[in-house]
PDB file of C-alpha atoms in Angstrom:
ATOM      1  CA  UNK T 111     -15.528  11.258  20.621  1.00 66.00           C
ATOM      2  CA  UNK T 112     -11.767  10.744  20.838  1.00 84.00           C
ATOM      3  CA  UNK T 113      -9.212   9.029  18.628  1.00 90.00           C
ATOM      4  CA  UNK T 114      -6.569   7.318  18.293  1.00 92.00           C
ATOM      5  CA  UNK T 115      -3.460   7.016  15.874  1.00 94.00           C
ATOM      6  CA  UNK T 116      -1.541   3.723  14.238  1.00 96.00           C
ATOM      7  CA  UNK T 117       2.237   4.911  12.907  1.00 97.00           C
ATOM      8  CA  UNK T 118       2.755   2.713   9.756  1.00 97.00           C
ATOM      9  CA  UNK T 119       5.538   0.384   9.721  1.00 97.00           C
ATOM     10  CA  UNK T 120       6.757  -2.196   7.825  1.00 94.00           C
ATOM     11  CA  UNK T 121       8.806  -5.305   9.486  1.00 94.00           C
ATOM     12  CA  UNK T 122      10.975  -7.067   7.428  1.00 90.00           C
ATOM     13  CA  UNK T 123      12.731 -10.770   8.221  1.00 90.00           C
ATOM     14  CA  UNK T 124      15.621 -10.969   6.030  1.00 86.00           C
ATOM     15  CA  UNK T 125      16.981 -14.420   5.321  1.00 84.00           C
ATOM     16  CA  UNK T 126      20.698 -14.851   4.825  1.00 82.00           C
ATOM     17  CA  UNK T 127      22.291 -16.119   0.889  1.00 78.00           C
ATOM     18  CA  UNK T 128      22.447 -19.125   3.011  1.00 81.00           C
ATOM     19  CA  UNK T 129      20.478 -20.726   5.306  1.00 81.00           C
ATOM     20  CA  UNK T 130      22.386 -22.799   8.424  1.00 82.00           C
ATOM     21  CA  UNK T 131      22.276 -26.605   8.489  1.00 79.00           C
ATOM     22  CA  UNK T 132      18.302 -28.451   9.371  1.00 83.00           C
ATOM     23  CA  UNK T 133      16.692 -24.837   9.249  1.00 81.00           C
ATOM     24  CA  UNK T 134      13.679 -24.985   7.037  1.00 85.00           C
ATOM     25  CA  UNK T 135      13.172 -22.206   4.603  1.00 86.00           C
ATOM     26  CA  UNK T 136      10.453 -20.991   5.739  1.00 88.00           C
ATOM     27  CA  UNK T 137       8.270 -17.216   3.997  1.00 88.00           C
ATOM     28  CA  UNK T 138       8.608 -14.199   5.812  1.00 87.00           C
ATOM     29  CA  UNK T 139       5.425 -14.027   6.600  1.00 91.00           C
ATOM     30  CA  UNK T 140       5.659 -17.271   8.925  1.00 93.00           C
ATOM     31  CA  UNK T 141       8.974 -15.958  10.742  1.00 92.00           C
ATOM     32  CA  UNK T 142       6.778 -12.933  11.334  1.00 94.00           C
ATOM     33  CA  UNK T 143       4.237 -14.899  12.492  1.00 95.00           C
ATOM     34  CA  UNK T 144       6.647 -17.391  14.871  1.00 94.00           C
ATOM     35  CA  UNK T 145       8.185 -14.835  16.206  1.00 94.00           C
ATOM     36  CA  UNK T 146       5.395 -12.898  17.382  1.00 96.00           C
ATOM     37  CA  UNK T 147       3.811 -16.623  18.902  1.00 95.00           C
ATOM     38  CA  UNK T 148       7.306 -17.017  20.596  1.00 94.00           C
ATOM     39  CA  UNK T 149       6.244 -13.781  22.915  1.00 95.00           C
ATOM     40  CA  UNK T 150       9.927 -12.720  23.225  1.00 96.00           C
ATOM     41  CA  UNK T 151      11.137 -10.468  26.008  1.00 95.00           C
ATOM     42  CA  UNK T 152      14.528  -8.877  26.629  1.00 94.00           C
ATOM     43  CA  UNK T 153      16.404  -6.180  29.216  1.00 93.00           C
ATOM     44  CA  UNK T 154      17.988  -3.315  28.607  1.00 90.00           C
ATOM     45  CA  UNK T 155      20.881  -1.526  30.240  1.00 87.00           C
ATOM     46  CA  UNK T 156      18.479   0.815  31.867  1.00 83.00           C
ATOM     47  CA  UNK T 157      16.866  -2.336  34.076  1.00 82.00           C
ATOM     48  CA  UNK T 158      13.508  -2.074  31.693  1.00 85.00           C
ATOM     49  CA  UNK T 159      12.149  -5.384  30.245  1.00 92.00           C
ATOM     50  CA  UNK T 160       9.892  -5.012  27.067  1.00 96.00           C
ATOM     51  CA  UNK T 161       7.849  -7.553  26.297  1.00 97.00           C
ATOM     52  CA  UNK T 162       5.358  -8.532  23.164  1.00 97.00           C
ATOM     53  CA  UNK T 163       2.730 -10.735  24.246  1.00 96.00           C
ATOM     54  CA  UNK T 164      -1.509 -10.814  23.953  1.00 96.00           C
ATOM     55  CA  UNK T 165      -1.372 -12.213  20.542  1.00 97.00           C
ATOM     56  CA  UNK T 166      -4.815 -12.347  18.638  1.00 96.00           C
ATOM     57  CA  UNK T 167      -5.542 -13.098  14.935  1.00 96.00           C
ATOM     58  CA  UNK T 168      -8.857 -11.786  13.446  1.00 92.00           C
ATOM     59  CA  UNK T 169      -8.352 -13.073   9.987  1.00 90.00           C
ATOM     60  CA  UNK T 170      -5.453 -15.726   7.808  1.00 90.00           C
ATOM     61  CA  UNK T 171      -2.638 -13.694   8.564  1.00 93.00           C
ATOM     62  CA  UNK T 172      -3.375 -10.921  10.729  1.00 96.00           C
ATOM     63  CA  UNK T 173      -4.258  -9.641  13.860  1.00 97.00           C
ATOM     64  CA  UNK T 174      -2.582  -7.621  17.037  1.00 97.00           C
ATOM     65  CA  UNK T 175      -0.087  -8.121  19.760  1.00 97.00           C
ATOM     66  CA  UNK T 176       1.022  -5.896  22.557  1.00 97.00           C
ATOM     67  CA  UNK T 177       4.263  -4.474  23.308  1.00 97.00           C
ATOM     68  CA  UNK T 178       5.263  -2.582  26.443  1.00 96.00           C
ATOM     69  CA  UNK T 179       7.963  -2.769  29.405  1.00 93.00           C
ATOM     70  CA  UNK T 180       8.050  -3.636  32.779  1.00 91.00           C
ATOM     71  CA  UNK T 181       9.898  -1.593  35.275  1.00 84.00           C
ATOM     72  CA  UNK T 182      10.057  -0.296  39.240  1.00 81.00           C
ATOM     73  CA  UNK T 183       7.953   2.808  39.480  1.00 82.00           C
ATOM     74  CA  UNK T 184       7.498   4.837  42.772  1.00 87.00           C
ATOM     75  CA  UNK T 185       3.948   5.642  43.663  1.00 87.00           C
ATOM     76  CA  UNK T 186       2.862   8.400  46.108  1.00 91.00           C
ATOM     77  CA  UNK T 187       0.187   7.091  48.695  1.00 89.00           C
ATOM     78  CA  UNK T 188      -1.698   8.469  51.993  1.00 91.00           C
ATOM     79  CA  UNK T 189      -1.546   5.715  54.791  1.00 90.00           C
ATOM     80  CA  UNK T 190      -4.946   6.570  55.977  1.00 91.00           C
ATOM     81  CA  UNK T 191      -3.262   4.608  59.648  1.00 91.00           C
ATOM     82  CA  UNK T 192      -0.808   7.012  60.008  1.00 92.00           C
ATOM     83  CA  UNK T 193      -1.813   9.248  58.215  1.00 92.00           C
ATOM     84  CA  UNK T 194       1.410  10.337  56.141  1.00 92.00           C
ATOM     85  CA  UNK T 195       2.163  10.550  52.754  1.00 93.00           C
ATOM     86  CA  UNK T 196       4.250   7.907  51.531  1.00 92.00           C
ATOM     87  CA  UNK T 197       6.455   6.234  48.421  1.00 92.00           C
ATOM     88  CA  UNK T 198       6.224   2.771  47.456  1.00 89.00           C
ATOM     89  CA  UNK T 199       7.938   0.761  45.108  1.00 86.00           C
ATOM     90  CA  UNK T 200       5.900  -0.691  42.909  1.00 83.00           C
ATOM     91  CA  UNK T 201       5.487  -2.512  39.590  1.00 83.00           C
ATOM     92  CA  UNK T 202       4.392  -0.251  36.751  1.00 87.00           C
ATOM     93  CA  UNK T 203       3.731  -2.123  32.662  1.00 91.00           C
ATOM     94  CA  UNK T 204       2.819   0.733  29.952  1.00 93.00           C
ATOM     95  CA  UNK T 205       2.104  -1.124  26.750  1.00 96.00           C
ATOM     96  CA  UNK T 206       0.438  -0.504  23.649  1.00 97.00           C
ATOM     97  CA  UNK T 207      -1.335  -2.337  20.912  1.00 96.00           C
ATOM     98  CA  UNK T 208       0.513  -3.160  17.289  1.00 98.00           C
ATOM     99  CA  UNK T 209      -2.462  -3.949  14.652  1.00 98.00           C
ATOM    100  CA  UNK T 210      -0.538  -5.908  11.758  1.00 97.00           C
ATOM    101  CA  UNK T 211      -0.828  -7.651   8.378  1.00 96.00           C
ATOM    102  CA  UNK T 212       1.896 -10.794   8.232  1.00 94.00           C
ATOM    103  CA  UNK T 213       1.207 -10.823   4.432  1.00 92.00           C
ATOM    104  CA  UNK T 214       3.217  -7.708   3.507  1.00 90.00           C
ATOM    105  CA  UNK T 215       5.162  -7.187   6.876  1.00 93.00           C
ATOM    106  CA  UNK T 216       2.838  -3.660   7.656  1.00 95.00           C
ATOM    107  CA  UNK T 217       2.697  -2.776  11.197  1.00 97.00           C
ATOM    108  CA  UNK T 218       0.446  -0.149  12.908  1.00 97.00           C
ATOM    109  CA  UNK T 219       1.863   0.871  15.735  1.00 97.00           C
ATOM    110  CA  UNK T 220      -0.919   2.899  18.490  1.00 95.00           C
ATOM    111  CA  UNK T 221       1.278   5.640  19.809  1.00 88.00           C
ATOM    112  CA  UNK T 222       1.488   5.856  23.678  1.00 90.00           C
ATOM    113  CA  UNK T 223       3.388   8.810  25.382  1.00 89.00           C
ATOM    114  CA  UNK T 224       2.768   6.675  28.857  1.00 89.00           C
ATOM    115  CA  UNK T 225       4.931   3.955  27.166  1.00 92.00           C
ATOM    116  CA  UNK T 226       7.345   5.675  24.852  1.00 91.00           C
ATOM    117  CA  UNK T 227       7.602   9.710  23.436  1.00 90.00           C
ATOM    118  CA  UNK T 228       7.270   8.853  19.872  1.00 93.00           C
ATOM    119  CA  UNK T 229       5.814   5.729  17.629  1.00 94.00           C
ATOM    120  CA  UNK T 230       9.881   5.233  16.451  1.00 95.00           C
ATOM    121  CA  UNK T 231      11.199   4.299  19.839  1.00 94.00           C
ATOM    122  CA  UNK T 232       8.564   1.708  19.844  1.00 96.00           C
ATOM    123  CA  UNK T 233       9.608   0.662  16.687  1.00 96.00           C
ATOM    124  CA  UNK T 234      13.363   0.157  17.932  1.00 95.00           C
ATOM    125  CA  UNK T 235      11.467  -1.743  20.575  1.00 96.00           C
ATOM    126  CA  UNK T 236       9.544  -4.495  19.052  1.00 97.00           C
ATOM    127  CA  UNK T 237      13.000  -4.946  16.358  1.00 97.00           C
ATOM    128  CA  UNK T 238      15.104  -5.864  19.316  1.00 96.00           C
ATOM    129  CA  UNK T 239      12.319  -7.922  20.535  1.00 97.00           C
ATOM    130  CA  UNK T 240      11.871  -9.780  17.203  1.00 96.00           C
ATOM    131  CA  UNK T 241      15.672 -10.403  17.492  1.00 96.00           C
ATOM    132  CA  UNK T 242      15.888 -12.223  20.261  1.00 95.00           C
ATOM    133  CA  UNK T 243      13.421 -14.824  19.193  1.00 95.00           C
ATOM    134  CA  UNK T 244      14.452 -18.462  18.859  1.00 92.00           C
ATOM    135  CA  UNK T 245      13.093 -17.952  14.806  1.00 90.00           C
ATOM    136  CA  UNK T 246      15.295 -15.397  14.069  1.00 92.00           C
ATOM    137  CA  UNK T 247      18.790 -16.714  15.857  1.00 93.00           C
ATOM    138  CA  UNK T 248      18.438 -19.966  14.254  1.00 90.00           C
ATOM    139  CA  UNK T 249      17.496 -18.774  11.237  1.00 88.00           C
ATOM    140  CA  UNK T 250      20.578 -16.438  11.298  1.00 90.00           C
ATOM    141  CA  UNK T 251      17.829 -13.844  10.424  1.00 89.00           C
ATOM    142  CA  UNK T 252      18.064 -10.401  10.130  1.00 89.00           C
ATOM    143  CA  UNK T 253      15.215  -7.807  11.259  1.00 93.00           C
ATOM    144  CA  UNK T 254      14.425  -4.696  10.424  1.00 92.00           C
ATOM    145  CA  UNK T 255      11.126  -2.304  11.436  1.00 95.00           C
ATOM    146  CA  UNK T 256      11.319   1.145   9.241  1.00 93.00           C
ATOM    147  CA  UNK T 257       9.243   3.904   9.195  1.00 95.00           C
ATOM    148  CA  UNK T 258       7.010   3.819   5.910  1.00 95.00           C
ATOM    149  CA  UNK T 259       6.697   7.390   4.904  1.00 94.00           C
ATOM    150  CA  UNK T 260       3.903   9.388   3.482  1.00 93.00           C
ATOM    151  CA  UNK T 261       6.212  10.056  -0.447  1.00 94.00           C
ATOM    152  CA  UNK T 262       2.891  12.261  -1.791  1.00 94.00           C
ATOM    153  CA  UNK T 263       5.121  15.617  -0.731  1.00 94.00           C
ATOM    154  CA  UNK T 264       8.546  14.690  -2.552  1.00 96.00           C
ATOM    155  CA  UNK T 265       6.231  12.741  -5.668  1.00 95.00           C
ATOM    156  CA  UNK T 266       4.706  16.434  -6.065  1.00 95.00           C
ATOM    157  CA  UNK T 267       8.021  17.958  -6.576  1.00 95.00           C
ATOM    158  CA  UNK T 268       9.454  15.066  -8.944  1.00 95.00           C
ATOM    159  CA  UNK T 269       5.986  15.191 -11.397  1.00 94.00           C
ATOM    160  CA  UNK T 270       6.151  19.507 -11.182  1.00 95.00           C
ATOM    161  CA  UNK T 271      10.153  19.354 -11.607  1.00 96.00           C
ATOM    162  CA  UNK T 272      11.350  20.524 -14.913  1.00 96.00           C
ATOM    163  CA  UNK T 273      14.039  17.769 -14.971  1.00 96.00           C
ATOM    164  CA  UNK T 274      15.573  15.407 -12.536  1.00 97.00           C
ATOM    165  CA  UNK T 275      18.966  15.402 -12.762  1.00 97.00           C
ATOM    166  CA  UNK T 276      19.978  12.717  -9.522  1.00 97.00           C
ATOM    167  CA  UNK T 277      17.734   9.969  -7.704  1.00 97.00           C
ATOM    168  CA  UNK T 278      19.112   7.817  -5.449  1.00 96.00           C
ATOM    169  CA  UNK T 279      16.973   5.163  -3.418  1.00 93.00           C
ATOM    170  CA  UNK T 280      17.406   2.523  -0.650  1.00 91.00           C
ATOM    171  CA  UNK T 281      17.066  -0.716  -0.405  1.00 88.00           C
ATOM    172  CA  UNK T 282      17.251  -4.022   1.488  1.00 84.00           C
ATOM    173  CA  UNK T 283      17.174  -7.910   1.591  1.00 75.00           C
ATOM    174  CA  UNK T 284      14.389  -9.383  -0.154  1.00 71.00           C
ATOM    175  CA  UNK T 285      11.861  -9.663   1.901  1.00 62.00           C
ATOM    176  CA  UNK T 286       8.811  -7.447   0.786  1.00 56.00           C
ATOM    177  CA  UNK T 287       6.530  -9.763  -1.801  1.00 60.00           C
ATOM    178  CA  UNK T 288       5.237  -6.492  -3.462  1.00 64.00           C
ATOM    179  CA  UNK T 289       8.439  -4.953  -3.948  1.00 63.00           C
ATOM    180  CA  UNK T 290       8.665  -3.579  -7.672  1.00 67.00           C
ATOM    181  CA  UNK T 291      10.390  -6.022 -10.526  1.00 71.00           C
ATOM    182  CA  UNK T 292      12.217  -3.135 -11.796  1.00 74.00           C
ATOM    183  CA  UNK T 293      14.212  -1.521  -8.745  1.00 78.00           C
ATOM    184  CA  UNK T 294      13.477  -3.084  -4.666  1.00 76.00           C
ATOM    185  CA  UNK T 295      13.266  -7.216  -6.313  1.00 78.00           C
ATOM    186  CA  UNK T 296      16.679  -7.399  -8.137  1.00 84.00           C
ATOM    187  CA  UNK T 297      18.205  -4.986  -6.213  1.00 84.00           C
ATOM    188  CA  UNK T 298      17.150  -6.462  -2.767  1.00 81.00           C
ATOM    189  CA  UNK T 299      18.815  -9.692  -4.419  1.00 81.00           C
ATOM    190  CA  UNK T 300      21.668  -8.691  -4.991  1.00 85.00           C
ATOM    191  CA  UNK T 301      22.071  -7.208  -1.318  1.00 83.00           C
ATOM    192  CA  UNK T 302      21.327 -10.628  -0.562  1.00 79.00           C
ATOM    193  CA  UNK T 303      23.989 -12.464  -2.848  1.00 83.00           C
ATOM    194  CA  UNK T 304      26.529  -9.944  -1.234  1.00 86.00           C
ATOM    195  CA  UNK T 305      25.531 -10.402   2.294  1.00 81.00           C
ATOM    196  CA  UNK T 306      24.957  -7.072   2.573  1.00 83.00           C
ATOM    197  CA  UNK T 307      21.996  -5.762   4.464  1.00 79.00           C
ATOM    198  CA  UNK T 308      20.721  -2.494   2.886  1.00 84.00           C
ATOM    199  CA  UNK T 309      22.375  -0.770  -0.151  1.00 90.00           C
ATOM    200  CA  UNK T 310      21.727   2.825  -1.834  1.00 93.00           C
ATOM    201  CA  UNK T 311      21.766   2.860  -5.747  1.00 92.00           C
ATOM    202  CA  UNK T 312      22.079   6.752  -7.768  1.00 95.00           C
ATOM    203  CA  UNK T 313      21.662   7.507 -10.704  1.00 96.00           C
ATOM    204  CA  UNK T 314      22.661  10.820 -12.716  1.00 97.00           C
ATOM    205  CA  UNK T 315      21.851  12.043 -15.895  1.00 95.00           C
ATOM    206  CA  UNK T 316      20.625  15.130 -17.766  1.00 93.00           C
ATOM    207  CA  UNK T 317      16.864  14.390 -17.864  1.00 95.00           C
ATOM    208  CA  UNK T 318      15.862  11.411 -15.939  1.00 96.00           C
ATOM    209  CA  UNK T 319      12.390   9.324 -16.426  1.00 95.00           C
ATOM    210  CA  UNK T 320      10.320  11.239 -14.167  1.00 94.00           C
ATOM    211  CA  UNK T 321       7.683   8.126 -14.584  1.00 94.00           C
ATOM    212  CA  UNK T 322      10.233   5.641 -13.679  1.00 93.00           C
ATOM    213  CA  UNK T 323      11.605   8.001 -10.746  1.00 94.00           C
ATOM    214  CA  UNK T 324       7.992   8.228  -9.270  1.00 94.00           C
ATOM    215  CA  UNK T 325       7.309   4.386  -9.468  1.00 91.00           C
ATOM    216  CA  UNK T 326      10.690   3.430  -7.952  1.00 91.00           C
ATOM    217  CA  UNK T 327       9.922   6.161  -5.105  1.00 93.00           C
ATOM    218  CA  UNK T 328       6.728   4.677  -4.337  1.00 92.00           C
ATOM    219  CA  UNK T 329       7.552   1.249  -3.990  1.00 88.00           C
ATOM    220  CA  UNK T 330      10.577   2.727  -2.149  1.00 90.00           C
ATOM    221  CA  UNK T 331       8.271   3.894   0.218  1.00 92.00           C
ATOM    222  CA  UNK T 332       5.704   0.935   0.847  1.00 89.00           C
ATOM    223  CA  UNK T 333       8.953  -0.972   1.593  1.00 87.00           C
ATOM    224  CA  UNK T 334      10.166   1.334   4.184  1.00 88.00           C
ATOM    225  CA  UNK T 335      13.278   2.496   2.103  1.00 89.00           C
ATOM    226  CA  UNK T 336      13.813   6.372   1.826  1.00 91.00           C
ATOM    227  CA  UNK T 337      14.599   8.254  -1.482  1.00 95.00           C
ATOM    228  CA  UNK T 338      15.910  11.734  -2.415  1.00 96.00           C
ATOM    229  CA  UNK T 339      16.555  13.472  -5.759  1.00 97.00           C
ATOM    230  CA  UNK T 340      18.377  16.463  -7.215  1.00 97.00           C
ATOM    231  CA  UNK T 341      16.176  18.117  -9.561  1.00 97.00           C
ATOM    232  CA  UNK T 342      15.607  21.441 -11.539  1.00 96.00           C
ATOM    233  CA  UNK T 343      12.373  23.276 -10.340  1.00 95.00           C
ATOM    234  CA  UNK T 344      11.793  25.241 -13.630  1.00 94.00           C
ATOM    235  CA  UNK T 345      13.823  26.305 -16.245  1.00 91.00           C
ATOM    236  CA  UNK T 346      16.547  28.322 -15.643  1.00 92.00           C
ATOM    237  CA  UNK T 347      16.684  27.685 -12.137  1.00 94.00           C
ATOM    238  CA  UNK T 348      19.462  26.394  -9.819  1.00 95.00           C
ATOM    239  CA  UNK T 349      19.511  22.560  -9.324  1.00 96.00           C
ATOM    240  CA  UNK T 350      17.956  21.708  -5.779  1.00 97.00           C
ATOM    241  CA  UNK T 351      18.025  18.530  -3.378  1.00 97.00           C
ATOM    242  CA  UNK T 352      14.874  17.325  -2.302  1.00 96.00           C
ATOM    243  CA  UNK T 353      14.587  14.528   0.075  1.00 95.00           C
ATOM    244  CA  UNK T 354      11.770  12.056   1.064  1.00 92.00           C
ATOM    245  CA  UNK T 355      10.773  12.664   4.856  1.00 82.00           C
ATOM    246  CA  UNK T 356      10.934  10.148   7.567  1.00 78.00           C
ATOM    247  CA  UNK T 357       7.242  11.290   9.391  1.00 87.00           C
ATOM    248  CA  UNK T 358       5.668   8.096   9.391  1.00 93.00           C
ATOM    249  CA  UNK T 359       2.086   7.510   7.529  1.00 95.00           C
ATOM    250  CA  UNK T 360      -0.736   7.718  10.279  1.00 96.00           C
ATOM    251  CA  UNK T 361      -4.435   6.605  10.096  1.00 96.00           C
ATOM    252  CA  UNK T 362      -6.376   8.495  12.758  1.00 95.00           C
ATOM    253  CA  UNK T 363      -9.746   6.390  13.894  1.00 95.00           C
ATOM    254  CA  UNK T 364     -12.465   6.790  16.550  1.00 94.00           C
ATOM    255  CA  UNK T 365     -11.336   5.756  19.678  1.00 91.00           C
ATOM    256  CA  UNK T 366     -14.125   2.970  19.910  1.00 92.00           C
ATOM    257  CA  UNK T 367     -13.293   1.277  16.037  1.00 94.00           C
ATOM    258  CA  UNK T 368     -12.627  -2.393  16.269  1.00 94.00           C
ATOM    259  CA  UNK T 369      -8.987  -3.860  15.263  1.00 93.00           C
ATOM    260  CA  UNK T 370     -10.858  -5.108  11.747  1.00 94.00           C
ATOM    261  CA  UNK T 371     -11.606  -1.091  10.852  1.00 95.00           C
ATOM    262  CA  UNK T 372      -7.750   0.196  12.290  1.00 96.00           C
ATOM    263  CA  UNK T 373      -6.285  -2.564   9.932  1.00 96.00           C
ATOM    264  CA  UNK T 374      -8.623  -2.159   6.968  1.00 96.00           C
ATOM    265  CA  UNK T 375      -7.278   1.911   7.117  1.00 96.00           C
ATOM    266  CA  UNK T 376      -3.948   0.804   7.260  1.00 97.00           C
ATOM    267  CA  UNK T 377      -4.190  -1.150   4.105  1.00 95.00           C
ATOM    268  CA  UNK T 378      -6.360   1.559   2.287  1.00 96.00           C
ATOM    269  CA  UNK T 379      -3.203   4.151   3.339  1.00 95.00           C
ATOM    270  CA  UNK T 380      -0.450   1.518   2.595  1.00 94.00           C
ATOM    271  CA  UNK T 381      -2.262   1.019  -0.876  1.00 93.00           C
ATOM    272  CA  UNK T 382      -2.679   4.598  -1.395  1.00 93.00           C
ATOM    273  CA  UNK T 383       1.428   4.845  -0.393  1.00 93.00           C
ATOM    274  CA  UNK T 384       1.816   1.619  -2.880  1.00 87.00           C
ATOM    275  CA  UNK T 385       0.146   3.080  -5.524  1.00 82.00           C
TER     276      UNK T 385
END
């Protein structure tokens, strides 16, 4: 039996200080879903159009779309008639499916070589997409679809570090509604009050709260920020950098589960990522 693979993502619709004139304020989790039900489409320089469409829900607030492009492909035929080989110039439409929970933002995207060479260029894909909606340019909304990566590698080398001496962390607009009270809320505020869209905050000391420094990195990660550290391995040895990596959190299924059992393993691997 084959399988198949959902890259973890996590969409974010980030509201401006201040909203424009007769917009209503409405939760992220309804621009998410408006935007997908506006089944946006846009070209790019190459000629391609992308396009999201075949919306379905299968619960409150999720379900699955598809996202793929549109473009002239040349086909090799026999004319049985004449019996030549020939080219025609045809329409060709890769797409793939995107399972996703509108409560928390989390997208699953199915990889699809056919379509794109990597889960991240599909990612790129469906942000421009969501940009062009109607929701977001009235809304004067900003979008963003990042990578939520797997942390359990650099959390291994914080909790066997024998001190942290530097962690920095990213973070956006609020957005995320499990974002942590102590770092991604207030923080994600202020980027807010200063109109900025994504900040990095560092701090340094001798001996840092390597129980703080792992709960900050988690929620870090769940809300697709990165996070790296400078921290001594054991004593007596030369401070090192370690860095969170971007690879993407993947659930691997059977090719024949249903959309219920791909998005029920997303949550149990965004939970696990959550912690």
């Amino acid at each position: 039996m084959g399988a198949r693979e959902y890259h973890l993502y996590r969409a974010k619709f980030i509201k401006p200080a201040q909203l424009p004139l007769f917009v209503d304020n409405k939760s992220s989790m309804e621009l998410f879903l408006n935007s997908i039900n506006d089944k946006p489409n846009y070209t790019r320089s190459s000629g391609s159009q992308w396009h999201l469409g075949n919306v379905k829900m299968f619960g409150d607030y999720s379900g699955s779309f598809a996202v793929g492009r549109t473009t002239k492909t040349t086909f090799e035929k026999f004319d049985k008639e004449t019996g030549d080989f020939v080219d025609e110039l045809d329409d060709s439409a890769p797409y793939t499916v995107v399972i996703f929970d509108a409560k928390i933002g989390l997208l699953g995207i199915a990889k699809k070589s056919k379509l794109a060479p990597n889960a991240s260029s599909i990612a790129r894909r469906i942000k421009d997409l969501f940009l062009t909606t109607k929701t977001a340019i009235e809304a004067e909304i900003d979008v963003r679809v990042d990578v939520i990566p797997d942390p359990e590698d650099f959390l291994d080398k914080l909790r066997g570090a024998y001190s942290i001496r530097k962690f920095r962390a990213t973070f956006t607009g609020p957005n995320p509604i499990d974002a942590d009270e102590l770092f991604q809320k207030p923080l994600s505020v202020y980027a807010q009050s200063m109109g900025a869209s994504s900040g990095i905050l560092e701090v340094v000391g001798e001996a840092l709260n390597e129980n703080v420094a792992e709960s900050v990195a988690k929620s870090t990660a769940a809300t697709g920020n990165t996070a790296s550290a400078r921290v001594v391995p054991s004593k007596g040895v030369k401070a090192k950098n370690i860095k969170m990596k971007g690879d993407a959190v993947v659930v691997t299924v059977d090719e024949d589960a249903s959309n219920s059992q791909v998005l029920e393993q997303m949550q149990v691997e965004y939970m696990r990522v959550r912690g």
